[in-house]
């Protein structure tokens, strides 16, 4: 009874022996691997890393060398159209322009068509947050994060809402193959260009018996020419929110210069192996104004391999770091040998 | 029966009428609440607290607000709170969750810890406050809870019970009005002390008599000084235990929080380690970086936006309120938003991790079986884990001698009477000076405060009191026990103190009785004690024993020279010597002395000072009898420990109250001084010959001349050819040095003294008063290099220096537990200091410094890409990483590996550290947290961040059609892997736990990312991470890029490590290589 009474608890006269455990953990004697970063252990790793990087780098360079890439800036070539678009009151006037180019060789394999934008700050924070994923999932949403493109003054909600959707790229680019003075339209695929999960899970149309009724009570975004349920009138499964042009646009780019996949060449008839050599024409319906923010527009044709598109960076980076690692390896060896000689000299 | 006994005595014999100013510092207590009828006297009822002990900080109701308030007083927590609030108020890029959740976590963990501790205190308080107490009400014994006790209540305490409050001892069941008390739980002294009932009331033996008492007590207001002799002889203190007495009565005078125990129970001032200080400096640097980053971005944002096509292009319009907002307000909000965006550079989790590392890490110290002492059954105690790493930074060790370097296990060696030496084991002792000899032995038998354990009731011991060996002596001073036991072997046995009569069994087996008249108890200033006794023949003697320096000046006759030479010889051999003297008092002299003593004892103010004056008057004109010598053996491995500490570059100072010769001998024995050490003396004797000024200048000339001629290699340590200096200084000389001079140039001597000390490998300070020990520590601590000091001691006299030094270590020794209780760490033996500093301290320091640097590094890596990204997103505060990654980066993806590193890392084995004390120099002076190291880590972080960001940038440039979140995820993946692998590169000790944590946290990151991107999360308003991680992993270039970037960011660090190790290896690394090869060779041999 009295033991509990003493106020500072450690003041007792008798205390039980507190001999500690003898476990390896408590004695900090757990069996352990004790690596040391000595020259002997590190040298091989430098050479190995160097060799590996060089090998990969050379492979990458070789692979990307046989890739095809053609990038055409059409914002100047269509100067008439771009001037027209500078004035927003002309928004419903159609404007077409054509861009010619020549392929000297056949392009074999899958050919991808991209549109590219420059100086378009898709990654600006105000822009990035102005979207509603819930709406694009086909849900009915009350709360919205789409400012300043949420509703019209009269309260009609925009579908899809937000600055991203509102500014969707709306040029139409068709590719023609000029064979013997007759222009053959190159057949292209509109679908299968976006992530499978985006197309099938992340973007859903509201449920209704038909698409236009699903979007009843909503209005198109102010900069659009047509409502969302008319994005692709030919293909029901590529219409509304699940339209792949919209899906791809909605994936905001990381930088102000970016390209998005637009179409793939459908490999049928004379295009079964890719694009044959010859003269081609891009026929562009010019809708998207870029001059106001000093932007540029490109159209790009490219083939793709496993290591990505035709970006030389990876290959060069691998080669450079491989070379650096190998050189460093040699330098360290030299230092090591020099020091060892000195040491043995002293020992003698 | 109800004879009203009207009796007013006042404790301290002072009347209430002394005036207004005295009212404050004294209190009047009416025994048994018998207040005078109103009107009789100017009676102002005083209010006293009840007897509730409250050691808890919080109550149920105020816990949340008070605890929150205390936590947010820490600058770091406050900073995070501000960030959180800013996030709540303004529109910021990251959700408040990212900083709120970690902060909540930190605050909750701390609150739970503190709440639990407080709950324990509540429980202890309740147990104490509800403990039953007997007290007297209307002549009857009543049981009540302890907390209901009031000042003035009369309490009965039975044997082995603890006093419930501070009591005035009224009467005892023992006939002589005494009781025995042990104060083990107050100051650790387990000896029985005798207390005396108040003379006027000691006859009241039962409840009715006591109840009838009418009396007032006037006493001082409560004072916290526990280290003064424990109150007066009839004040029983709360916490002490009644022993050997059936029951006592007492009246409560101080209750509850006013008891001495409660007043002394206060938190020690918080010590902060050097690592913590540099951590705070780094924090400020990072705070500056943070602010400048935010400023730069804010300015650039407005420069960039000055062109309207950038500020508000057609595709990205502002909302109406945004347009209308004032420019300055907008700029300020932007600044705050950038702050919030980059605030992760100062991570909340660092504080938690550091604290957990310290707390958990300290267990390894207590678990160490090598630091466990079998004899005492004690292991090391950690009273604060805040200073773990400081153990690896010690530059000065101040050690006490007795009980720390030595065993404090005294053995009587010899005595010298009138110049003739007597050794206890030699049987034939010539009796030449019969009269002086008798007096000498009687003096030793009588002049002490030893108690004999009453072993009548103890069954294990023999009952025959006359048998010489059966007595067990208890005393707070082991010297006294050794002396009394030694005298027993010479034929004189001290039997007991009974009814104020001391009984001695002499050589002829006759019992002699002496009446004990006065005890002039020992104190460390006087360094002597005396008793006044009356022999059976009626002669009154004053016997005195004490240090030679305090006895010789008071001696008027005796063989001073012979005895002095013997004392000096013994002291040189390292023995503890005491001189014994006596004088005969006439009855008149005695009554004078008694009167003086009585007055002084009863003084209410300056009692100590008055007593000292009286002692000075009484203790003079002695006749010298002889001297004793007691041996105090060195503790085992004391010499080895000191040698190791010196090799580790630590300067060892011995601070002792002992005399110079004894202390110097001990220093030689424990190798603090070596044979070739040149001893410099700065003692009173020398100063008497020359002036202090000259002595100091001579010494400094000697020391400096030598150093000037030699190029001093500070790192080679104790080179053999270098002259070693040892300094001896005594207390008086020190106080001269410390004393400010008339002309105000006080710093002068101190500087000179410090200069001399700095060049001495060992310093011995002898004849130190406890406060002087602290003074020395403070002097060194505040000298211009600001070295880290450690004080180690075992007794109450070391407490002041233990509290003063950066790290205070107590030896759980024989002189009670005061030192251990006031220390930061307590160890059973001095030898354990070696492992504690060289192994544990070194480990703790290496671990925590890596932890701190790594934390800053990984957050630079984390946040710098975010900063760079602003240049590409129009300074719009767009985050690079997803909210989940921002939140969890510091909490879960990268926290456990570094915590584990902080607990387990051993860059060299513990055995090596112990074998090679010089490795301690590698980490001295905060070596791993210097600016160079800090800048290296920061630049490494910036480099890695640049590699991550621009690597990913060029990878994304024009090729991959992934969005911004994929970009962020790619950078983040590279970041998590690089940062974790960097730690893996730094780990030198891979147990299965390390493997589990490092690879486990990487696997956890991958699993988390798969899960986070694998589901459309219903509660989120965005689904931006959906399938991002999987999509990234399914792309070849991303894999190639991740591998390349990780390699590129790790290689430079590997290169730096290898080159540094090759070109400028530290001692530790040399040893690492050495043992690495030894192991390899052994392995090769065995495999052959």
XYZ file of N, CA and C in Angstrom, chain B residues 553-647:
285
model
N 44.017 24.836 11.188
C 44.005 26.240 11.627
C 43.331 26.436 12.982
N 42.573 25.445 13.421
C 41.848 25.617 14.680
C 42.515 24.892 15.846
N 43.692 24.339 15.573
C 44.354 23.559 16.616
C 45.325 24.449 17.366
N 45.318 24.314 18.687
C 46.299 25.099 19.430
C 47.408 24.239 19.990
N 47.169 22.954 20.200
C 48.274 22.099 20.608
C 48.117 20.697 20.039
N 49.144 19.897 20.189
C 49.154 18.562 19.612
C 50.327 18.425 18.679
N 50.625 17.189 18.265
C 51.811 16.976 17.434
C 51.472 17.257 15.968
N 51.359 18.530 15.747
C 50.835 18.939 14.448
C 51.739 18.502 13.306
N 53.041 18.709 13.449
C 53.927 18.454 12.324
C 53.950 16.993 11.944
N 54.073 16.111 12.971
C 54.117 14.688 12.662
C 52.840 14.245 11.961
N 51.751 14.709 12.516
C 50.468 14.281 11.950
C 50.301 14.849 10.559
N 50.713 16.080 10.400
C 50.556 16.682 9.077
C 51.368 15.912 8.041
N 52.573 15.518 8.396
C 53.386 14.814 7.407
C 52.747 13.472 7.069
N 52.192 12.811 8.085
C 51.537 11.526 7.830
C 50.317 11.719 6.908
N 49.567 12.771 7.202
C 48.371 13.044 6.408
C 48.750 13.300 4.957
N 49.830 14.064 4.799
C 50.227 14.370 3.427
C 50.699 13.125 2.695
N 51.443 12.280 3.438
C 51.922 11.041 2.819
C 50.738 10.185 2.372
N 49.753 10.059 3.258
C 48.581 9.255 2.927
C 47.828 9.839 1.738
N 47.757 11.146 1.733
C 47.016 11.785 0.642
C 47.670 11.498 -0.692
N 49.010 11.489 -0.701
C 49.714 11.212 -1.946
C 49.380 9.806 -2.439
N 49.188 8.903 -1.497
C 48.849 7.536 -1.910
C 47.395 7.407 -2.344
N 46.689 8.490 -2.286
C 45.305 8.447 -2.747
C 44.322 8.071 -1.663
N 44.741 8.182 -0.423
C 43.818 7.849 0.668
C 43.052 9.087 1.094
N 41.887 8.866 1.626
C 41.086 9.977 2.129
C 41.409 10.150 3.601
N 41.832 11.335 3.955
C 42.267 11.521 5.331
C 41.312 12.452 6.066
N 41.204 12.193 7.350
C 40.430 13.071 8.223
C 41.263 13.298 9.470
N 41.148 14.481 10.040
C 41.854 14.766 11.268
C 40.854 14.786 12.413
N 41.322 14.385 13.543
C 40.434 14.327 14.699
C 41.017 15.226 15.790
N 40.161 16.018 16.395
C 40.630 16.907 17.464
C 39.555 16.988 18.530
N 39.916 17.511 19.660
C 38.899 17.634 20.712
C 39.177 18.868 21.529
N 38.225 19.207 22.334
C 38.518 20.156 23.404
C 37.557 19.873 24.551
N 37.997 20.207 25.705
C 37.181 19.972 26.875
C 36.433 21.272 27.167
N 35.181 21.151 27.472
C 34.404 22.344 27.752
C 34.048 22.371 29.227
N 34.093 23.529 29.784
C 33.578 23.682 31.132
C 32.066 23.830 31.032
N 31.405 23.652 32.132
C 29.938 23.720 32.134
C 29.482 25.085 31.636
N 30.236 26.092 32.020
C 29.850 27.447 31.615
C 29.983 27.635 30.108
N 31.145 27.153 29.604
C 31.362 27.250 28.167
C 30.254 26.535 27.421
N 29.890 25.366 27.952
C 28.866 24.595 27.280
C 27.538 25.341 27.251
N 27.180 25.895 28.389
C 25.866 26.559 28.409
C 25.854 27.764 27.472
N 26.996 28.433 27.357
C 27.089 29.524 26.385
C 26.862 29.014 24.963
N 27.602 27.945 24.696
C 27.516 27.388 23.353
C 26.094 26.952 23.049
N 25.500 26.308 24.064
C 24.147 25.796 23.848
C 23.186 26.933 23.530
N 23.361 28.011 24.255
C 22.472 29.142 24.051
C 22.619 29.689 22.624
N 23.866 29.833 22.228
C 24.113 30.344 20.882
C 23.463 29.457 19.826
N 23.689 28.151 20.036
C 23.165 27.199 19.054
C 21.654 27.268 18.992
N 21.055 27.313 20.174
C 19.596 27.308 20.231
C 19.025 28.518 19.490
N 19.635 29.659 19.724
C 19.150 30.876 19.064
C 19.257 30.764 17.547
N 20.417 30.253 17.148
C 20.626 30.170 15.707
C 19.648 29.196 15.074
N 19.434 28.072 15.764
C 18.566 27.046 15.187
C 17.142 27.543 15.032
N 16.752 28.414 15.940
C 15.358 28.829 15.912
C 15.140 30.083 15.076
N 16.211 30.591 14.516
C 16.048 31.797 13.702
C 15.168 31.480 12.503
N 14.301 32.393 12.207
C 13.400 32.148 11.085
C 14.050 32.529 9.771
N 14.944 33.498 9.844
C 15.583 33.925 8.607
C 17.082 33.697 8.685
N 17.674 33.387 7.550
C 19.124 33.171 7.466
C 19.596 32.156 8.478
N 18.823 31.108 8.653
C 19.200 30.142 9.684
C 20.570 29.552 9.387
N 20.804 29.246 8.112
C 22.072 28.607 7.755
C 23.235 29.513 8.102
N 23.064 30.763 7.736
C 24.165 31.694 7.935
C 24.457 31.865 9.415
N 23.401 31.981 10.198
C 23.602 32.172 11.634
C 24.233 30.947 12.264
N 23.775 29.773 11.827
C 24.344 28.541 12.366
C 25.837 28.474 12.056
N 26.167 28.819 10.815
C 27.572 28.754 10.431
C 28.415 29.672 11.299
N 27.875 30.835 11.605
C 28.610 31.767 12.463
C 28.834 31.187 13.852
N 27.776 30.556 14.351
C 27.890 29.982 15.696
C 28.888 28.852 15.708
N 28.827 27.996 14.671
C 29.772 26.880 14.596
C 31.193 27.418 14.601
N 31.386 28.471 13.855
C 32.703 29.072 13.776
C 33.194 29.484 15.158
N 32.278 30.007 15.957
C 32.652 30.459 17.302
C 32.989 29.288 18.213
N 32.226 28.227 18.084
C 32.397 27.106 19.014
C 33.598 26.252 18.635
N 33.773 26.009 17.346
C 34.816 25.079 16.925
C 36.150 25.793 16.822
N 36.809 25.958 17.900
C 38.145 26.561 17.867
C 38.938 26.095 19.083
N 40.241 26.395 19.038
C 41.138 26.015 20.132
C 41.125 24.522 20.399
N 41.278 23.754 19.350
C 41.259 22.302 19.496
C 42.604 21.780 19.961
N 42.549 20.564 20.475
C 43.783 19.819 20.725
C 43.790 18.680 19.726
N 44.833 18.605 18.935
C 44.865 17.628 17.860
C 45.115 16.245 18.429
N 44.336 15.272 17.985
C 44.505 13.903 18.458
C 45.229 13.050 17.442
N 44.757 13.100 16.204
C 45.385 12.242 15.207
C 44.661 12.357 13.896
N 44.933 11.376 13.067
C 44.302 11.412 11.746
C 43.935 9.999 11.342
N 43.006 9.901 10.452
C 42.606 8.601 9.933
C 42.841 8.588 8.435
N 42.936 7.375 7.919
C 43.068 7.254 6.467
C 42.105 6.173 5.997
N 41.358 6.521 4.996
C 40.382 5.602 4.446
C 40.666 5.472 2.975
N 40.630 4.239 2.519
C 40.920 4.052 1.105
C 39.623 3.972 0.317
N 39.676 4.617 -0.816
C 38.533 4.549 -1.722
C 39.076 4.003 -3.033
N 38.760 2.770 -3.341
C 39.366 2.145 -4.513
C 38.811 2.730 -5.806
N 39.646 2.689 -6.840
C 39.195 3.151 -8.157
C 38.109 2.222 -8.670
N 37.203 2.770 -9.408
C 36.203 1.924 -10.040
C 36.885 1.088 -11.105
N 36.303 -0.053 -11.374
C 36.947 -0.914 -12.356
C 36.928 -0.220 -13.717
N 38.018 -0.351 -14.412
C 38.197 0.183 -15.759
C 38.089 1.699 -15.827
N 38.265 2.370 -14.699
C 38.207 3.832 -14.737
C 39.355 4.368 -15.593
N 40.546 3.796 -15.404
C 41.708 4.261 -16.153
C 41.513 4.010 -17.636
N 41.030 2.826 -17.950
C 40.788 2.461 -19.349
C 39.805 3.431 -19.990
N 38.760 3.756 -19.253
C 37.739 4.655 -19.781
C 38.314 6.035 -20.045
N 39.076 6.526 -19.074
C 39.637 7.871 -19.243
C 40.595 7.912 -20.414
N 41.389 6.860 -20.540
C 42.336 6.799 -21.649
C 41.588 6.830 -22.976
N 40.522 6.049 -23.032
C 39.739 6.002 -24.277
C 39.134 7.360 -24.577
N 38.619 8.022 -23.548
C 38.005 9.333 -23.764
C 39.041 10.317 -24.275
N 40.249 10.251 -23.704
C 41.280 11.183 -24.153
C 41.685 10.898 -25.584
N 41.752 9.618 -25.929
C 42.072 9.277 -27.315
C 40.985 9.772 -28.249
